[in-house]
Amino acid sequence: MIIVAVCAVLSALQGFSWLYQKKRVDMYMSQPVSAKKIFATNYLGGLFAFFIPFIVTQWLSIVIAFVMGAGSTVMQINNLFSFLICFLFFFVVYNITILAMMLCGHMSVAGLAAGVFLLYDFVVYGIVAVYFESYFRTFSYNYTEFYKYILSPLYKAGEMIEYTKNIWDKRDFTLQYAWETTMQPMGKGMLWFLVQGTIALGIALWCFLHRPMENSDKAIAFPKIKQPVKVVMIATAGLGMSVCLYSFSEGKDGFALLGLVSGILI
Protein backbone atom coordinates (compact mmCIF):
# COMPACT_ATOMS: atom_id res chain seq x y z
CA MET A 1 0.00 0.00 0.00
CA ILE A 2 2.89 2.36 0.67
CA ILE A 3 4.18 1.82 -2.87
CA VAL A 4 0.69 2.45 -4.27
CA ALA A 5 0.41 5.70 -2.29
CA VAL A 6 3.84 6.87 -3.50
CA CYS A 7 2.89 6.05 -7.11
CA ALA A 8 -0.36 8.00 -6.71
CA VAL A 9 1.45 11.09 -5.41
CA LEU A 10 4.13 10.90 -8.13
CA SER A 11 1.51 10.43 -10.85
CA ALA A 12 -0.36 13.51 -9.64
CA LEU A 13 2.85 15.54 -9.57
CA GLN A 14 3.79 14.33 -13.04
CA GLY A 15 0.43 15.33 -14.48
CA PHE A 16 -0.09 18.73 -12.85
CA SER A 17 3.31 20.07 -11.81
CA TRP A 18 3.08 22.56 -14.67
CA LEU A 19 0.62 24.56 -12.56
CA TYR A 20 3.57 25.96 -10.61
CA GLN A 21 5.45 27.32 -13.63
CA LYS A 22 3.97 30.46 -15.15
CA LYS A 23 5.43 29.88 -18.62
CA ARG A 24 3.96 26.38 -18.81
CA VAL A 25 0.64 27.63 -17.43
CA ASP A 26 0.50 30.23 -20.21
CA MET A 27 1.36 27.56 -22.79
CA TYR A 28 -1.30 25.11 -21.59
CA MET A 29 -4.07 27.66 -21.14
CA SER A 30 -3.40 29.28 -24.53
CA GLN A 31 -4.19 26.04 -26.35
CA PRO A 32 -7.43 26.05 -28.41
CA VAL A 33 -9.08 23.46 -26.16
CA SER A 34 -11.37 23.79 -23.16
CA ALA A 35 -10.04 23.75 -19.60
CA LYS A 36 -12.03 20.56 -18.94
CA LYS A 37 -10.19 18.76 -21.76
CA ILE A 38 -6.82 19.94 -20.43
CA PHE A 39 -7.73 18.62 -17.00
CA ALA A 40 -9.05 15.32 -18.39
CA THR A 41 -5.96 14.75 -20.55
CA ASN A 42 -3.53 15.26 -17.69
CA TYR A 43 -5.72 13.35 -15.25
CA LEU A 44 -6.14 10.27 -17.44
CA GLY A 45 -2.44 10.32 -18.35
CA GLY A 46 -1.44 9.92 -14.72
CA LEU A 47 -4.17 7.36 -14.06
CA PHE A 48 -3.27 5.11 -16.98
CA ALA A 49 0.44 5.42 -16.29
CA PHE A 50 -0.21 3.46 -13.10
CA PHE A 51 -3.22 1.37 -14.06
CA ILE A 52 -1.96 -0.28 -17.26
CA PRO A 53 1.31 -1.72 -15.82
CA PHE A 54 -0.52 -2.61 -12.61
CA ILE A 55 -3.28 -4.62 -14.27
CA VAL A 56 -0.78 -6.42 -16.51
CA THR A 57 1.35 -7.52 -13.55
CA GLN A 58 -1.75 -8.56 -11.60
CA TRP A 59 -3.03 -10.81 -14.33
CA LEU A 60 0.43 -12.28 -14.83
CA SER A 61 0.55 -13.12 -11.12
CA ILE A 62 -2.83 -14.85 -11.41
CA VAL A 63 -1.60 -16.95 -14.33
CA ILE A 64 1.54 -17.88 -12.40
CA ALA A 65 -0.60 -18.82 -9.38
CA PHE A 66 -2.66 -21.22 -11.49
CA VAL A 67 0.46 -22.76 -12.99
CA MET A 68 1.96 -23.24 -9.51
CA GLY A 69 -1.23 -24.87 -8.21
CA ALA A 70 -2.44 -21.96 -6.09
CA GLY A 71 -5.49 -21.13 -8.16
CA SER A 72 -8.33 -22.01 -5.79
CA THR A 73 -11.61 -20.10 -6.12
CA VAL A 74 -11.37 -18.44 -2.72
CA MET A 75 -7.78 -17.40 -3.31
CA GLN A 76 -8.59 -15.87 -6.68
CA ILE A 77 -11.55 -14.00 -5.22
CA ASN A 78 -9.22 -12.65 -2.56
CA ASN A 79 -6.75 -11.63 -5.28
CA LEU A 80 -9.56 -9.81 -7.08
CA PHE A 81 -10.48 -7.94 -3.90
CA SER A 82 -6.82 -7.07 -3.33
CA PHE A 83 -6.57 -5.75 -6.87
CA LEU A 84 -9.67 -3.58 -6.45
CA ILE A 85 -8.43 -2.27 -3.10
CA CYS A 86 -5.07 -1.24 -4.55
CA PHE A 87 -6.69 0.48 -7.52
CA LEU A 88 -9.29 2.32 -5.42
CA PHE A 89 -6.62 3.28 -2.88
CA PHE A 90 -4.59 4.72 -5.74
CA PHE A 91 -7.74 6.46 -6.99
CA VAL A 92 -8.44 8.22 -3.70
CA VAL A 93 -4.82 9.21 -2.93
CA TYR A 94 -4.32 10.37 -6.52
CA ASN A 95 -7.42 12.56 -6.43
CA ILE A 96 -6.69 13.99 -2.99
CA THR A 97 -3.16 14.90 -4.09
CA ILE A 98 -4.52 16.60 -7.22
CA LEU A 99 -7.00 18.52 -5.06
CA ALA A 100 -4.15 19.70 -2.85
CA MET A 101 -2.24 20.82 -5.95
CA MET A 102 -5.24 22.80 -7.18
CA LEU A 103 -5.55 24.67 -3.89
CA CYS A 104 -1.86 25.54 -3.54
CA GLY A 105 0.59 27.60 -5.54
CA HIS A 106 3.82 25.93 -4.43
CA MET A 107 4.82 22.29 -4.82
CA SER A 108 6.05 22.01 -1.23
CA VAL A 109 2.84 23.52 0.17
CA ALA A 110 0.78 21.16 -1.99
CA GLY A 111 2.71 18.20 -0.57
CA LEU A 112 1.98 19.33 2.97
CA ALA A 113 -1.67 19.89 2.09
CA ALA A 114 -1.96 16.38 0.66
CA GLY A 115 -0.48 14.96 3.86
CA VAL A 116 -2.98 16.96 5.91
CA PHE A 117 -5.92 15.73 3.83
CA LEU A 118 -4.76 12.12 4.14
CA LEU A 119 -4.04 12.12 7.88
CA TYR A 120 -5.80 15.08 9.51
CA ASP A 121 -8.74 13.30 11.16
CA PHE A 122 -6.49 10.48 12.39
CA VAL A 123 -4.25 13.06 14.11
CA VAL A 124 -7.27 14.87 15.59
CA TYR A 125 -8.68 11.61 16.95
CA GLY A 126 -5.32 10.89 18.55
CA ILE A 127 -5.12 14.33 20.18
CA VAL A 128 -8.69 14.04 21.49
CA ALA A 129 -7.99 10.58 22.92
CA VAL A 130 -4.90 11.82 24.79
CA TYR A 131 -6.76 14.83 26.21
CA PHE A 132 -9.65 12.65 27.39
CA GLU A 133 -7.28 10.13 28.98
CA SER A 134 -5.32 12.90 30.69
CA TYR A 135 -8.14 14.99 32.15
CA PHE A 136 -11.02 12.54 32.65
CA ARG A 137 -10.22 9.82 35.16
CA THR A 138 -13.26 7.75 34.19
CA PHE A 139 -12.56 7.91 30.46
CA SER A 140 -11.95 4.55 28.82
CA TYR A 141 -12.32 3.46 25.23
CA ASN A 142 -11.98 0.51 22.94
CA TYR A 143 -9.32 1.32 20.33
CA THR A 144 -11.27 -0.33 17.50
CA GLU A 145 -14.55 1.37 18.38
CA PHE A 146 -12.97 4.78 18.98
CA TYR A 147 -11.14 4.87 15.66
CA LYS A 148 -13.70 3.14 13.43
CA TYR A 149 -15.13 6.48 12.22
CA ILE A 150 -11.80 7.79 10.96
CA LEU A 151 -12.05 8.89 7.34
CA SER A 152 -8.34 8.83 6.48
CA PRO A 153 -7.73 6.56 3.46
CA LEU A 154 -4.29 5.68 4.83
CA TYR A 155 -5.84 4.41 8.06
CA LYS A 156 -8.55 2.52 6.16
CA ALA A 157 -5.91 0.91 3.97
CA GLY A 158 -4.11 -0.35 7.09
CA GLU A 159 -7.40 -1.79 8.35
CA MET A 160 -7.96 -3.69 5.12
CA ILE A 161 -4.46 -5.13 5.20
CA GLU A 162 -5.34 -6.55 8.63
CA TYR A 163 -8.51 -8.08 7.17
CA THR A 164 -6.53 -9.98 4.54
CA LYS A 165 -4.60 -11.74 7.30
CA ASN A 166 -7.82 -13.56 8.19
CA ILE A 167 -7.42 -15.54 4.98
CA TRP A 168 -3.67 -15.98 4.86
CA ASP A 169 -3.49 -17.08 8.51
CA LYS A 170 -6.01 -19.89 8.04
CA ARG A 171 -5.20 -22.82 5.76
CA ASP A 172 -8.59 -24.59 5.79
CA PHE A 173 -10.73 -21.53 5.09
CA THR A 174 -14.03 -21.67 3.18
CA LEU A 175 -15.74 -19.19 0.91
CA GLN A 176 -18.22 -18.32 3.67
CA TYR A 177 -15.38 -17.75 6.13
CA ALA A 178 -13.57 -15.53 3.64
CA TRP A 179 -16.73 -13.54 2.95
CA GLU A 180 -17.61 -12.92 6.60
CA THR A 181 -14.14 -12.13 7.91
CA THR A 182 -12.48 -10.45 4.97
CA MET A 183 -14.44 -9.67 1.84
CA GLN A 184 -17.47 -8.03 3.42
CA PRO A 185 -15.54 -5.49 5.55
CA MET A 186 -13.11 -4.94 2.68
CA GLY A 187 -16.07 -4.17 0.41
CA LYS A 188 -17.18 -1.41 2.77
CA GLY A 189 -13.70 0.05 2.72
CA MET A 190 -13.58 -0.05 -1.08
CA LEU A 191 -16.93 1.74 -1.29
CA TRP A 192 -15.59 4.45 1.01
CA PHE A 193 -12.46 4.83 -1.16
CA LEU A 194 -14.71 5.27 -4.19
CA VAL A 195 -16.88 7.89 -2.47
CA GLN A 196 -13.89 9.84 -1.12
CA GLY A 197 -12.05 9.73 -4.43
CA THR A 198 -15.09 10.84 -6.42
CA ILE A 199 -15.76 13.79 -4.10
CA ALA A 200 -12.09 14.84 -4.21
CA LEU A 201 -12.10 14.58 -8.02
CA GLY A 202 -15.22 16.74 -8.33
CA ILE A 203 -13.80 19.44 -6.06
CA ALA A 204 -10.42 19.31 -7.83
CA LEU A 205 -12.09 19.80 -11.22
CA TRP A 206 -14.09 22.76 -9.92
CA CYS A 207 -10.93 24.28 -8.45
CA PHE A 208 -9.07 23.84 -11.73
CA LEU A 209 -11.83 25.57 -13.68
CA HIS A 210 -11.94 28.50 -11.24
CA ARG A 211 -8.27 28.63 -10.21
CA PRO A 212 -6.68 32.09 -10.56
CA MET A 213 -3.73 31.08 -12.71
CA GLU A 214 -1.90 34.29 -11.82
CA ASN A 215 -1.57 32.92 -8.27
CA SER A 216 0.68 30.07 -9.37
CA ASP A 217 3.54 31.54 -7.33
CA LYS A 218 1.58 31.96 -4.08
CA ALA A 219 1.29 29.48 -1.22
CA ILE A 220 -2.51 29.33 -1.47
CA ALA A 221 -4.07 29.81 -4.89
CA PHE A 222 -7.49 30.78 -3.50
CA PRO A 223 -7.17 33.85 -1.22
CA LYS A 224 -10.57 33.29 0.44
CA ILE A 225 -9.49 30.06 2.13
CA LYS A 226 -6.23 31.40 3.58
CA GLN A 227 -7.65 32.55 6.92
CA PRO A 228 -9.80 29.45 7.61
CA VAL A 229 -6.82 27.22 6.79
CA LYS A 230 -4.58 29.22 9.13
CA VAL A 231 -7.05 28.97 12.00
CA VAL A 232 -7.47 25.21 11.61
CA MET A 233 -3.74 24.52 11.30
CA ILE A 234 -2.76 26.83 14.17
CA ALA A 235 -5.35 25.27 16.48
CA THR A 236 -4.22 21.75 15.57
CA ALA A 237 -0.54 22.61 15.97
CA GLY A 238 -1.13 24.23 19.35
CA LEU A 239 -3.17 21.32 20.71
CA GLY A 240 -0.73 18.78 19.30
CA MET A 241 2.31 20.49 20.83
CA SER A 242 0.45 20.76 24.13
CA VAL A 243 -0.20 17.00 24.12
CA CYS A 244 3.45 16.24 23.35
CA LEU A 245 4.89 18.40 26.15
CA TYR A 246 2.23 17.16 28.57
CA SER A 247 3.25 13.57 27.85
CA PHE A 248 6.99 14.29 28.04
CA SER A 249 6.58 16.09 31.37
CA GLU A 250 4.58 13.17 32.80
CA GLY A 251 1.35 15.09 33.25
CA LYS A 252 2.36 18.62 34.25
CA ASP A 253 -0.23 21.22 33.25
CA GLY A 254 2.35 24.00 33.03
CA PHE A 255 4.15 22.20 30.21
CA ALA A 256 0.82 21.56 28.49
CA LEU A 257 0.14 25.31 28.53
CA LEU A 258 3.68 26.03 27.31
CA GLY A 259 3.17 23.57 24.44
CA LEU A 260 -0.14 25.16 23.50
CA VAL A 261 1.38 28.66 23.34
CA SER A 262 4.50 27.42 21.51
CA GLY A 263 2.48 25.52 18.93
CA ILE A 264 0.30 28.54 18.20
CA LEU A 265 3.24 30.95 17.91
CA ILE A 266 5.42 28.65 15.81
Coordinates of C-alpha atoms in Angstrom, one line a residue:
M1 CA 0.0 0.0 0.0
I2 CA 2.9 2.4 0.7
I3 CA 4.2 1.8 -2.9
V4 CA 0.7 2.5 -4.3
A5 CA 0.4 5.7 -2.3
V6 CA 3.8 6.9 -3.5
C7 CA 2.9 6.0 -7.1
A8 CA -0.4 8.0 -6.7
V9 CA 1.5 11.1 -5.4
L10 CA 4.1 10.9 -8.1
S11 CA 1.5 10.4 -10.9
A12 CA -0.4 13.5 -9.6
L13 CA 2.9 15.5 -9.6
Q14 CA 3.8 14.3 -13.0
G15 CA 0.4 15.3 -14.5
F16 CA -0.1 18.7 -12.9
S17 CA 3.3 20.1 -11.8
W18 CA 3.1 22.6 -14.7
L19 CA 0.6 24.6 -12.6
Y20 CA 3.6 26.0 -10.6
Q21 CA 5.4 27.3 -13.6
K22 CA 4.0 30.5 -15.2
K23 CA 5.4 29.9 -18.6
R24 CA 4.0 26.4 -18.8
V25 CA 0.6 27.6 -17.4
D26 CA 0.5 30.2 -20.2
M27 CA 1.4 27.6 -22.8
Y28 CA -1.3 25.1 -21.6
M29 CA -4.1 27.7 -21.1
S30 CA -3.4 29.3 -24.5
Q31 CA -4.2 26.0 -26.3
P32 CA -7.4 26.0 -28.4
V33 CA -9.1 23.5 -26.2
S34 CA -11.4 23.8 -23.2
A35 CA -10.0 23.7 -19.6
K36 CA -12.0 20.6 -18.9
K37 CA -10.2 18.8 -21.8
I38 CA -6.8 19.9 -20.4
F39 CA -7.7 18.6 -17.0
A40 CA -9.1 15.3 -18.4
T41 CA -6.0 14.7 -20.5
N42 CA -3.5 15.3 -17.7
Y43 CA -5.7 13.3 -15.3
L44 CA -6.1 10.3 -17.4
G45 CA -2.4 10.3 -18.4
G46 CA -1.4 9.9 -14.7
L47 CA -4.2 7.4 -14.1
F48 CA -3.3 5.1 -17.0
A49 CA 0.4 5.4 -16.3
F50 CA -0.2 3.5 -13.1
F51 CA -3.2 1.4 -14.1
I52 CA -2.0 -0.3 -17.3
P53 CA 1.3 -1.7 -15.8
F54 CA -0.5 -2.6 -12.6
I55 CA -3.3 -4.6 -14.3
V56 CA -0.8 -6.4 -16.5
T57 CA 1.4 -7.5 -13.6
Q58 CA -1.7 -8.6 -11.6
W59 CA -3.0 -10.8 -14.3
L60 CA 0.4 -12.3 -14.8
S61 CA 0.6 -13.1 -11.1
I62 CA -2.8 -14.9 -11.4
V63 CA -1.6 -16.9 -14.3
I64 CA 1.5 -17.9 -12.4
A65 CA -0.6 -18.8 -9.4
F66 CA -2.7 -21.2 -11.5
V67 CA 0.5 -22.8 -13.0
M68 CA 2.0 -23.2 -9.5
G69 CA -1.2 -24.9 -8.2
A70 CA -2.4 -22.0 -6.1
G71 CA -5.5 -21.1 -8.2
S72 CA -8.3 -22.0 -5.8
T73 CA -11.6 -20.1 -6.1
V74 CA -11.4 -18.4 -2.7
M75 CA -7.8 -17.4 -3.3
Q76 CA -8.6 -15.9 -6.7
I77 CA -11.6 -14.0 -5.2
N78 CA -9.2 -12.6 -2.6
N79 CA -6.8 -11.6 -5.3
L80 CA -9.6 -9.8 -7.1
F81 CA -10.5 -7.9 -3.9
S82 CA -6.8 -7.1 -3.3
F83 CA -6.6 -5.7 -6.9
L84 CA -9.7 -3.6 -6.4
I85 CA -8.4 -2.3 -3.1
C86 CA -5.1 -1.2 -4.5
F87 CA -6.7 0.5 -7.5
L88 CA -9.3 2.3 -5.4
F89 CA -6.6 3.3 -2.9
F90 CA -4.6 4.7 -5.7
F91 CA -7.7 6.5 -7.0
V92 CA -8.4 8.2 -3.7
V93 CA -4.8 9.2 -2.9
Y94 CA -4.3 10.4 -6.5
N95 CA -7.4 12.6 -6.4
I96 CA -6.7 14.0 -3.0
T97 CA -3.2 14.9 -4.1
I98 CA -4.5 16.6 -7.2
L99 CA -7.0 18.5 -5.1
A100 CA -4.1 19.7 -2.9
M101 CA -2.2 20.8 -5.9
M102 CA -5.2 22.8 -7.2
L103 CA -5.5 24.7 -3.9
C104 CA -1.9 25.5 -3.5
G105 CA 0.6 27.6 -5.5
H106 CA 3.8 25.9 -4.4
M107 CA 4.8 22.3 -4.8
S108 CA 6.0 22.0 -1.2
V109 CA 2.8 23.5 0.2
A110 CA 0.8 21.2 -2.0
G111 CA 2.7 18.2 -0.6
L112 CA 2.0 19.3 3.0
A113 CA -1.7 19.9 2.1
A114 CA -2.0 16.4 0.7
G115 CA -0.5 15.0 3.9
V116 CA -3.0 17.0 5.9
F117 CA -5.9 15.7 3.8
L118 CA -4.8 12.1 4.1
L119 CA -4.0 12.1 7.9
Y120 CA -5.8 15.1 9.5
D121 CA -8.7 13.3 11.2
F122 CA -6.5 10.5 12.4
V123 CA -4.3 13.1 14.1
V124 CA -7.3 14.9 15.6
Y125 CA -8.7 11.6 17.0
G126 CA -5.3 10.9 18.6
I127 CA -5.1 14.3 20.2
V128 CA -8.7 14.0 21.5
A129 CA -8.0 10.6 22.9
V130 CA -4.9 11.8 24.8
Y131 CA -6.8 14.8 26.2
F132 CA -9.7 12.7 27.4
E133 CA -7.3 10.1 29.0
S134 CA -5.3 12.9 30.7
Y135 CA -8.1 15.0 32.1
F136 CA -11.0 12.5 32.7
R137 CA -10.2 9.8 35.2
T138 CA -13.3 7.8 34.2
F139 CA -12.6 7.9 30.5
S140 CA -12.0 4.5 28.8
Y141 CA -12.3 3.5 25.2
N142 CA -12.0 0.5 22.9
Y143 CA -9.3 1.3 20.3
T144 CA -11.3 -0.3 17.5
E145 CA -14.5 1.4 18.4
F146 CA -13.0 4.8 19.0
Y147 CA -11.1 4.9 15.7
K148 CA -13.7 3.1 13.4
Y149 CA -15.1 6.5 12.2
I150 CA -11.8 7.8 11.0
L151 CA -12.1 8.9 7.3
S152 CA -8.3 8.8 6.5
P153 CA -7.7 6.6 3.5
L154 CA -4.3 5.7 4.8
Y155 CA -5.8 4.4 8.1
K156 CA -8.6 2.5 6.2
A157 CA -5.9 0.9 4.0
G158 CA -4.1 -0.3 7.1
E159 CA -7.4 -1.8 8.3
M160 CA -8.0 -3.7 5.1
I161 CA -4.5 -5.1 5.2
E162 CA -5.3 -6.5 8.6
Y163 CA -8.5 -8.1 7.2
T164 CA -6.5 -10.0 4.5
K165 CA -4.6 -11.7 7.3
N166 CA -7.8 -13.6 8.2
I167 CA -7.4 -15.5 5.0
W168 CA -3.7 -16.0 4.9
D169 CA -3.5 -17.1 8.5
K170 CA -6.0 -19.9 8.0
R171 CA -5.2 -22.8 5.8
D172 CA -8.6 -24.6 5.8
F173 CA -10.7 -21.5 5.1
T174 CA -14.0 -21.7 3.2
L175 CA -15.7 -19.2 0.9
Q176 CA -18.2 -18.3 3.7
Y177 CA -15.4 -17.7 6.1
A178 CA -13.6 -15.5 3.6
W179 CA -16.7 -13.5 3.0
E180 CA -17.6 -12.9 6.6
T181 CA -14.1 -12.1 7.9
T182 CA -12.5 -10.4 5.0
M183 CA -14.4 -9.7 1.8
Q184 CA -17.5 -8.0 3.4
P185 CA -15.5 -5.5 5.5
M186 CA -13.1 -4.9 2.7
G187 CA -16.1 -4.2 0.4
K188 CA -17.2 -1.4 2.8
G189 CA -13.7 0.1 2.7
M190 CA -13.6 0.0 -1.1
L191 CA -16.9 1.7 -1.3
W192 CA -15.6 4.4 1.0
F193 CA -12.5 4.8 -1.2
L194 CA -14.7 5.3 -4.2
V195 CA -16.9 7.9 -2.5
Q196 CA -13.9 9.8 -1.1
G197 CA -12.0 9.7 -4.4
T198 CA -15.1 10.8 -6.4
I199 CA -15.8 13.8 -4.1
A200 CA -12.1 14.8 -4.2
L201 CA -12.1 14.6 -8.0
G202 CA -15.2 16.7 -8.3
I203 CA -13.8 19.4 -6.1
A204 CA -10.4 19.3 -7.8
L205 CA -12.1 19.8 -11.2
W206 CA -14.1 22.8 -9.9
C207 CA -10.9 24.3 -8.4
F208 CA -9.1 23.8 -11.7
L209 CA -11.8 25.6 -13.7
H210 CA -11.9 28.5 -11.2
R211 CA -8.3 28.6 -10.2
P212 CA -6.7 32.1 -10.6
M213 CA -3.7 31.1 -12.7
E214 CA -1.9 34.3 -11.8
N215 CA -1.6 32.9 -8.3
S216 CA 0.7 30.1 -9.4
D217 CA 3.5 31.5 -7.3
K218 CA 1.6 32.0 -4.1
A219 CA 1.3 29.5 -1.2
I220 CA -2.5 29.3 -1.5
A221 CA -4.1 29.8 -4.9
F222 CA -7.5 30.8 -3.5
P223 CA -7.2 33.9 -1.2
K224 CA -10.6 33.3 0.4
I225 CA -9.5 30.1 2.1
K226 CA -6.2 31.4 3.6
Q227 CA -7.6 32.6 6.9
P228 CA -9.8 29.4 7.6
V229 CA -6.8 27.2 6.8
K230 CA -4.6 29.2 9.1
V231 CA -7.1 29.0 12.0
V232 CA -7.5 25.2 11.6
M233 CA -3.7 24.5 11.3
I234 CA -2.8 26.8 14.2
A235 CA -5.3 25.3 16.5
T236 CA -4.2 21.8 15.6
A237 CA -0.5 22.6 16.0
G238 CA -1.1 24.2 19.4
L239 CA -3.2 21.3 20.7
G240 CA -0.7 18.8 19.3
M241 CA 2.3 20.5 20.8
S242 CA 0.5 20.8 24.1
V243 CA -0.2 17.0 24.1
C244 CA 3.4 16.2 23.3
L245 CA 4.9 18.4 26.1
Y246 CA 2.2 17.2 28.6
S247 CA 3.3 13.6 27.8
F248 CA 7.0 14.3 28.0
S249 CA 6.6 16.1 31.4
E250 CA 4.6 13.2 32.8
G251 CA 1.4 15.1 33.3
K252 CA 2.4 18.6 34.3
D253 CA -0.2 21.2 33.2
G254 CA 2.4 24.0 33.0
F255 CA 4.2 22.2 30.2
A256 CA 0.8 21.6 28.5
L257 CA 0.1 25.3 28.5
L258 CA 3.7 26.0 27.3
G259 CA 3.2 23.6 24.4
L260 CA -0.1 25.2 23.5
V261 CA 1.4 28.7 23.3
S262 CA 4.5 27.4 21.5
G263 CA 2.5 25.5 18.9
I264 CA 0.3 28.5 18.2
L265 CA 3.2 30.9 17.9
I266 CA 5.4 28.7 15.8

